[in-house]
């Protein structure tokens, strides 16, 4: 049985608020969203909230380990609920679409590098930048 979002918040020592539940719901439906996208989605659904409030909620949920924050190059920070592994991301340089890329080895860290003496690597972040199938298809159609 999976825990409800309210139970997850309580387990992490956070108060259950409508704002936190709404942000978790948006990110369940829109993984890899940035704060502005979350805010626009909440406003469209009738939530009266500010961008700053959304940033605060995202920060609280990330600090509590309920969200993962990653920062693709030349893009605002993105958030997702997939926090239970050390996966990577593929970013389309044309449309900004982000897809998950599972680890090659399957456990954290799934990349190994020479670390400084005494340094223990716990995670590795990789962002693959390229052109998604949709954008690549449009380019081929135009040719």
Coordinates of C-alpha atoms in Angstrom, one line a residue, residues 60-117:
X60 CA 10.3 22.7 1.7
X61 CA 9.3 19.6 -0.2
X62 CA 12.8 19.3 -1.6
X63 CA 14.4 19.7 1.8
X64 CA 12.1 17.0 3.2
X65 CA 13.2 14.6 0.4
X66 CA 9.7 14.5 -1.2
X67 CA 11.0 16.2 -4.4
X68 CA 14.1 16.2 -6.4
X69 CA 15.4 19.4 -7.8
X70 CA 17.7 19.5 -10.8
X71 CA 19.1 22.3 -12.9
X72 CA 19.5 21.7 -16.6
X73 CA 21.9 24.0 -18.3
X74 CA 20.3 27.2 -19.6
X75 CA 17.0 26.3 -18.0
X76 CA 15.3 27.1 -14.7
X77 CA 15.4 24.5 -11.9
X78 CA 13.0 21.6 -12.5
X79 CA 11.3 19.5 -9.9
X80 CA 10.1 15.9 -9.8
X81 CA 8.6 13.4 -7.4
X82 CA 10.9 10.5 -8.5
X83 CA 13.4 10.6 -5.6
X84 CA 13.9 7.0 -4.9
X85 CA 16.8 6.4 -7.3
X86 CA 19.7 8.1 -9.0
X87 CA 18.4 8.4 -12.5
X88 CA 19.5 11.0 -15.0
X89 CA 17.8 13.3 -17.5
X90 CA 17.7 13.9 -21.3
X91 CA 16.9 17.5 -22.3
X92 CA 15.7 18.6 -25.7
X93 CA 17.7 21.7 -26.7
X94 CA 14.8 22.8 -28.9
X95 CA 11.6 22.5 -26.9
X96 CA 12.9 22.0 -23.4
X97 CA 11.2 18.6 -22.9
X98 CA 12.8 16.5 -20.2
X99 CA 12.8 12.7 -20.0
X100 CA 14.1 10.3 -17.4
X101 CA 17.1 8.2 -18.2
X102 CA 17.6 5.2 -15.9
X103 CA 21.0 4.4 -14.5
X104 CA 23.2 2.1 -16.5
X105 CA 24.2 0.1 -13.4
X106 CA 20.9 0.6 -11.6
X107 CA 22.0 1.9 -8.2
X108 CA 23.5 5.1 -6.9
X109 CA 26.0 6.2 -7.9
X110 CA 25.7 4.6 -11.3
X111 CA 28.7 6.5 -12.6
X112 CA 32.1 6.2 -11.1
X113 CA 34.8 8.8 -11.1
X114 CA 38.1 9.3 -9.4
X115 CA 37.1 11.2 -6.3
X116 CA 39.4 13.0 -4.0
X117 CA 41.0 10.8 -1.3

